Each structure stands twice: as structure tokens, then as C-alpha cells.
Short mmCIF file of C-alpha atoms in Angstrom, two decimals:
data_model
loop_
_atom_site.label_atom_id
_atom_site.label_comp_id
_atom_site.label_asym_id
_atom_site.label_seq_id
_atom_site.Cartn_x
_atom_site.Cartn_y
_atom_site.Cartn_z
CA UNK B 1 116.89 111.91 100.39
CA UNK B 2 114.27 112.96 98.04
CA UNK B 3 111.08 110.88 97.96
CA UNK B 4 110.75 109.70 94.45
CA UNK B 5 107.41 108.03 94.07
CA UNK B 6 106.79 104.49 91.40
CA UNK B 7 106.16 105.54 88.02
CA UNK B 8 108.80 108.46 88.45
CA UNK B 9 111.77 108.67 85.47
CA UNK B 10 115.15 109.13 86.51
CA UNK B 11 118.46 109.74 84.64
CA UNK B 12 121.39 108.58 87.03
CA UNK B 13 125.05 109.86 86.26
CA UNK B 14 126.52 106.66 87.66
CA UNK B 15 125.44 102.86 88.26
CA UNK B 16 126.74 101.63 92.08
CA UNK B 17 129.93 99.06 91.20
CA UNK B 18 127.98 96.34 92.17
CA UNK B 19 125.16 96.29 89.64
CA UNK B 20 124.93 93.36 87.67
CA UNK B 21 123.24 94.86 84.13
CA UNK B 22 122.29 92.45 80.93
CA UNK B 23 123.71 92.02 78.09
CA UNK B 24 121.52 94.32 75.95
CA UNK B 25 122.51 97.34 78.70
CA UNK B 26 124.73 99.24 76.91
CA UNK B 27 126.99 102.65 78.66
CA UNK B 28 125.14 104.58 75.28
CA UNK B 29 121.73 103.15 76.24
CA UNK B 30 122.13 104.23 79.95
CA UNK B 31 123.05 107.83 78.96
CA UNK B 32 119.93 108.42 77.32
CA UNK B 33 117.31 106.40 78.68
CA UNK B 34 115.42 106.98 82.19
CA UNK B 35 114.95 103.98 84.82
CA UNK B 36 111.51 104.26 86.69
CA UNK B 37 110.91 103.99 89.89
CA UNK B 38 109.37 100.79 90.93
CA UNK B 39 107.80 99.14 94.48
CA UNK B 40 110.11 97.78 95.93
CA UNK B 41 112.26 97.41 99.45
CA UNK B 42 115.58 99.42 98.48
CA UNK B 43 118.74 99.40 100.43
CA UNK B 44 119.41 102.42 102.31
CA UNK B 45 120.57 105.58 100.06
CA UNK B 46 119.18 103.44 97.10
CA UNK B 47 116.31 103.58 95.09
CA UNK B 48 114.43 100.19 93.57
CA UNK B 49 114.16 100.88 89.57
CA UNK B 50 113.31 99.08 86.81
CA UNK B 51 115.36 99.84 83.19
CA UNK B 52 113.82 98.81 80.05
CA UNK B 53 115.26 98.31 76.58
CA UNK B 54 114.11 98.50 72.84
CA UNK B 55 111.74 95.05 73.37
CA UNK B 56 109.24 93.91 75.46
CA UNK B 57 111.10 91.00 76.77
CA UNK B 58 114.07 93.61 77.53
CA UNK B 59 113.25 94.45 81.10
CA UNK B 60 115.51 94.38 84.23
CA UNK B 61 114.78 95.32 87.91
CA UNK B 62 117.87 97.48 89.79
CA UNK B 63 118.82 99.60 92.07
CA UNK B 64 120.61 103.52 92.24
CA UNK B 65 122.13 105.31 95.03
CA UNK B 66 119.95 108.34 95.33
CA UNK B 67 123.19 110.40 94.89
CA UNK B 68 123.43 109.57 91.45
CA UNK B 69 120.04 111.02 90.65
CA UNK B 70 120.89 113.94 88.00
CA UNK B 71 117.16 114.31 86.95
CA UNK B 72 113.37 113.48 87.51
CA UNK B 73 110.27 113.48 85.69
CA UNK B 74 106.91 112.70 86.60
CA UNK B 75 104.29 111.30 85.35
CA UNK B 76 102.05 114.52 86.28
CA UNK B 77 105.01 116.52 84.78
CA UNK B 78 104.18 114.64 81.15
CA UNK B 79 100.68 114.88 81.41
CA UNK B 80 101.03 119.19 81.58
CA UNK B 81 102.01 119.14 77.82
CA UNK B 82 101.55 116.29 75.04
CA UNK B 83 103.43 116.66 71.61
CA UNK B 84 101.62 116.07 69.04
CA UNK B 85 102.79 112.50 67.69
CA UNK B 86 101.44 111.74 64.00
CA UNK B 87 100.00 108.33 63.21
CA UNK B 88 100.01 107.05 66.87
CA UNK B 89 96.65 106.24 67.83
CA UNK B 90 98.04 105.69 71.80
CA UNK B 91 99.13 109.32 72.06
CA UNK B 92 95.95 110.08 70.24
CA UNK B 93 94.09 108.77 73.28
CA UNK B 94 95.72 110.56 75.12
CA UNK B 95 95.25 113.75 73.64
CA UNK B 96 91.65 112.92 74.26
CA UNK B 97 92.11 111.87 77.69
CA UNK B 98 93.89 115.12 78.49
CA UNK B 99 90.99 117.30 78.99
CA UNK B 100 88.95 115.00 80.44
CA UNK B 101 91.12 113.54 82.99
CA UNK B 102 92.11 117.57 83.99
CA UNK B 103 88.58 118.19 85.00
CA UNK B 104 88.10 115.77 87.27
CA UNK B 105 90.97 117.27 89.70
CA UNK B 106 92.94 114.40 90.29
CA UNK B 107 96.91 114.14 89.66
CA UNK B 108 97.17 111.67 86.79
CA UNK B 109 100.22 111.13 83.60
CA UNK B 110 101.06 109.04 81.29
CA UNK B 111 103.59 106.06 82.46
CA UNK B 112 104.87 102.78 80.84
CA UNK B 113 106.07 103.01 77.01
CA UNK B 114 104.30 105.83 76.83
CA UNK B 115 105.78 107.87 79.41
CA UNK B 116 109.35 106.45 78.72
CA UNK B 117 109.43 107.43 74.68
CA UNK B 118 107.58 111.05 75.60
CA UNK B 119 110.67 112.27 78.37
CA UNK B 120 113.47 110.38 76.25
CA UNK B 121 112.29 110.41 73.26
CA UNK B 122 113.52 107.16 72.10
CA UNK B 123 111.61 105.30 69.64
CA UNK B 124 110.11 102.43 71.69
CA UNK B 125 106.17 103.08 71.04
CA UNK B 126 104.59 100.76 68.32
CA UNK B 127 101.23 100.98 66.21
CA UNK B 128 100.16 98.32 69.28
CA UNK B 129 101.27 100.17 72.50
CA UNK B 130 98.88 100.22 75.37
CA UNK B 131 98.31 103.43 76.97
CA UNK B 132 98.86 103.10 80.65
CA UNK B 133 98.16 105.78 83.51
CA UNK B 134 98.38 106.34 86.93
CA UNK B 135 95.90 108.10 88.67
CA UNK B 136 96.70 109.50 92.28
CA UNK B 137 93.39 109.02 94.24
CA UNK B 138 94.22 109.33 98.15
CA UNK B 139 90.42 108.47 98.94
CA UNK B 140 87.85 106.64 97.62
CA UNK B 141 85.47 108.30 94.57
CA UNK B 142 82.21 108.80 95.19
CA UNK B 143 79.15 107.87 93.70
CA UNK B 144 79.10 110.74 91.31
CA UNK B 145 82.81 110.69 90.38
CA UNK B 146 83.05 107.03 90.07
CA UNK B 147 80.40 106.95 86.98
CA UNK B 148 82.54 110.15 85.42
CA UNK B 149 85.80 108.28 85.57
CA UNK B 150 83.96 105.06 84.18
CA UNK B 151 82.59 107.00 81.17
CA UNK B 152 86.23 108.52 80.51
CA UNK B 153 87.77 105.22 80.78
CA UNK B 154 84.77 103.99 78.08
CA UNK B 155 85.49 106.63 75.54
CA UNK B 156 89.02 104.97 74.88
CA UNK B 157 88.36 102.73 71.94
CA UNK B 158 91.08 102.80 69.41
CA UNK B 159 94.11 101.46 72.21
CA UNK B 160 93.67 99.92 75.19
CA UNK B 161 94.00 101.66 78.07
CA UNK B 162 95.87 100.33 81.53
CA UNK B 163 95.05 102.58 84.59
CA UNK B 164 96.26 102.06 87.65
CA UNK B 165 95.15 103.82 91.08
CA UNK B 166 98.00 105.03 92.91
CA UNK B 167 96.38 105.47 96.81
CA UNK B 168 99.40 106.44 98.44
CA UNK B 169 99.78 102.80 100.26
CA UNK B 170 100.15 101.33 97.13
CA UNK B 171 98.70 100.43 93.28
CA UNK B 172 96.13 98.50 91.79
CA UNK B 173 94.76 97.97 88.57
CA UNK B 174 91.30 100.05 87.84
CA UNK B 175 89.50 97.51 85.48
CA UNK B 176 89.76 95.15 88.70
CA UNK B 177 87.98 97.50 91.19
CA UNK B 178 85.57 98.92 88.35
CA UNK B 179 84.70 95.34 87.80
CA UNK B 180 83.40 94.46 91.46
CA UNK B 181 85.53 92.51 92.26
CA UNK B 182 85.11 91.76 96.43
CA UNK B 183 88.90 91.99 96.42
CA UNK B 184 92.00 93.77 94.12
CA UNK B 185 95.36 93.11 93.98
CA UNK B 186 97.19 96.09 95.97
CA UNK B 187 101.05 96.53 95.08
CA UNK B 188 102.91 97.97 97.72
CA UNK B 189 106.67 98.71 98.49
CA UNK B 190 106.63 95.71 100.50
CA UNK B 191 104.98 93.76 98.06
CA UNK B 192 101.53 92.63 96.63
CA UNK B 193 98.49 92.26 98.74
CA UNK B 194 95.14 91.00 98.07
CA UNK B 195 93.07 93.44 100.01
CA UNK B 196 89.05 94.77 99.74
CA UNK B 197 89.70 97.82 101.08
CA UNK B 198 92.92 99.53 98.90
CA UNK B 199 92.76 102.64 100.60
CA UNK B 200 92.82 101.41 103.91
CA UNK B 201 94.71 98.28 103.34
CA UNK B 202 95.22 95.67 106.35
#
């Protein structure tokens, strides 16, 4: 089975019999939006995802059989190419943060409402959107690269910005580790852990 990673977009050809969908899930709606990948324990052959509607409030946690899997895209795979999106001051950001976040070497792409509307191209991004990115760091920065990404994450002023730090044992939220804090909130696939060391959690 291929090893789709969270944040990942998937379009699946079929839902397993036994999924029980809302309401505002729709057989048109599944056909042309992506489900992403989420952390969590998955039964085998199936993938944990998470599909996501028009609204805010429309949100709903599943699960696919990795058979079904007709096509991926990544975060990283967004992040090669923006559109140009007039009057949207979140892909704006991004546009800046292109460059920046390229130079310092790390795998990093746009996820979240952003990510959805730019692979579907459905019209879910609003004047308010956050911009939220994951950022695959396997080790932790050093001294040097630590005040870089800090200065990047500053120059963001006109949305705000959600990045999360994807270690490779799990997620947490950058603003929490930036911020000192003795301890962050790791997300794993087995669940959340409070942990001071992310990289090496115990």
C-alpha cells in the first residue's frame, strides 16, 4: 500500500459500503473534491481522512480503502507552482512565502483551505482565510536557521499564517515551539502528546 502522509489530497473512485457520510455530502461533491489525509489509527487497507464541505462547520472525519485511491497531491506538489489568484491577500502571502521558504531547503506546501481550493479548485477560500503550512523538518533547526524561519514567519502581515512542523513522528504547531514553550502539543497517528522534545518524542 502506498504511504500517503497527513496533509496529502486524495480523490477516491468509491466510498467502502459502510461509510456513514452527512447530510451536506453529496455523490457531485465527492466527485470533485479531495479528502486529506489525517492522523489517525486506520483499519487495515484503509486510510484515516478527513472531507470538508463549502463551511467551516462542514467537516467530517472517514475512512477509504487504499484501493480506491485514483489520485494524490501533495502539499510539496502545490507549493512547485502558485496561480496567480487576484484579490486574495492569503495566496498573496504565499506568493511571498514561496521564495523564501525555497531557500531554506526544507519540503514545505500549502495545506488547509488553501491547499484544498488550489488542487480542486472549488471556491472555498474567503477574504478571511488563514494560510496554513506544513513544513517537513526531520531534525531540529539550528541556531542560525531558527532566527531565518522566525523572520519569514514575521514578514506575513496581511493573513495569518498557521505552520505546522511535520517531524516525521508527528505535528505540532510552530507559534507554540517559537514561543518557548517547555512543552508542545505533538499530534501523532496514535494521537496527541504533550512532549518537550517533538523530534524525539517519548
Amino acid at each position: 500500500m502506498v504511504a500517503y502522509r497527513p496533509h496529502d489530497l486524495l480523490w477516491a473512485r468509491a466510498w467502502p459500503q459502510d461509510a456513514a457520510l452527512p447530510d451536506w455530502v453529496c455523490p457531485q461533491w465527492l466527485a470533485m473534491a479531495p479528502v486529506v489525509v489525517r492522523r489517525a489509527p486506520a483499519a487495515i487497507g484503509r486510510i484515516a481522512v478527513g472531507l470538508r464541505g463549502t463551511t467551516r462547520n462542514q467537516r467530517h472525519a472517514a475512512e477509504i480503502d487504499a484501493s480506491a485511491v485514483l489520485r494524490c497531491v501533495t502539499p510539496e506538489m502545490l507549493a512547485a507552482s502558485v496561480p496567480a489568484w487576484p484579490d486574495c491577500h492569503t495566496i498573496e502571502a504565499l506568493h511571498h512565502l514561496k521564495p523564501l521558504l525555497d531557500a531554506t531547503g526544507w519540503a514545505w506546501g500549502p495545506t488547509g483551505s488553501v491547499g484544498f481550493a488550489l488542487a480542486s479548485g472549488l471556491p472555498v477560500l474567503r477574504t478571511d482565510s488563514d494560510l496554513d503550512l506544513v513544513l517537513r523538518m526531520s531534525s531540529p533547526p539550528d541556531a542560525v536557521q531558527a532566527d531565518a524561519l522566525r523572520s519569514i514567519v514575521a514578514s506575513v502581515i496581511h493573513c495569518r499564517l498557521d505552520l505546522q512542523i511535520d517531524t516525521g513522528a508527528g505535528g505540532f504547531a510552530y507559534a507554540e515551539w517559537a514561543a518557548g514553550r517547555p512543552r508542545v502539543l505533538l499530534k501523532t497517528d496514535h494521537g496527541p502528546l504533550l512532549t518537550a522534545s517533538p523530534w524525539e518524542p517519548r
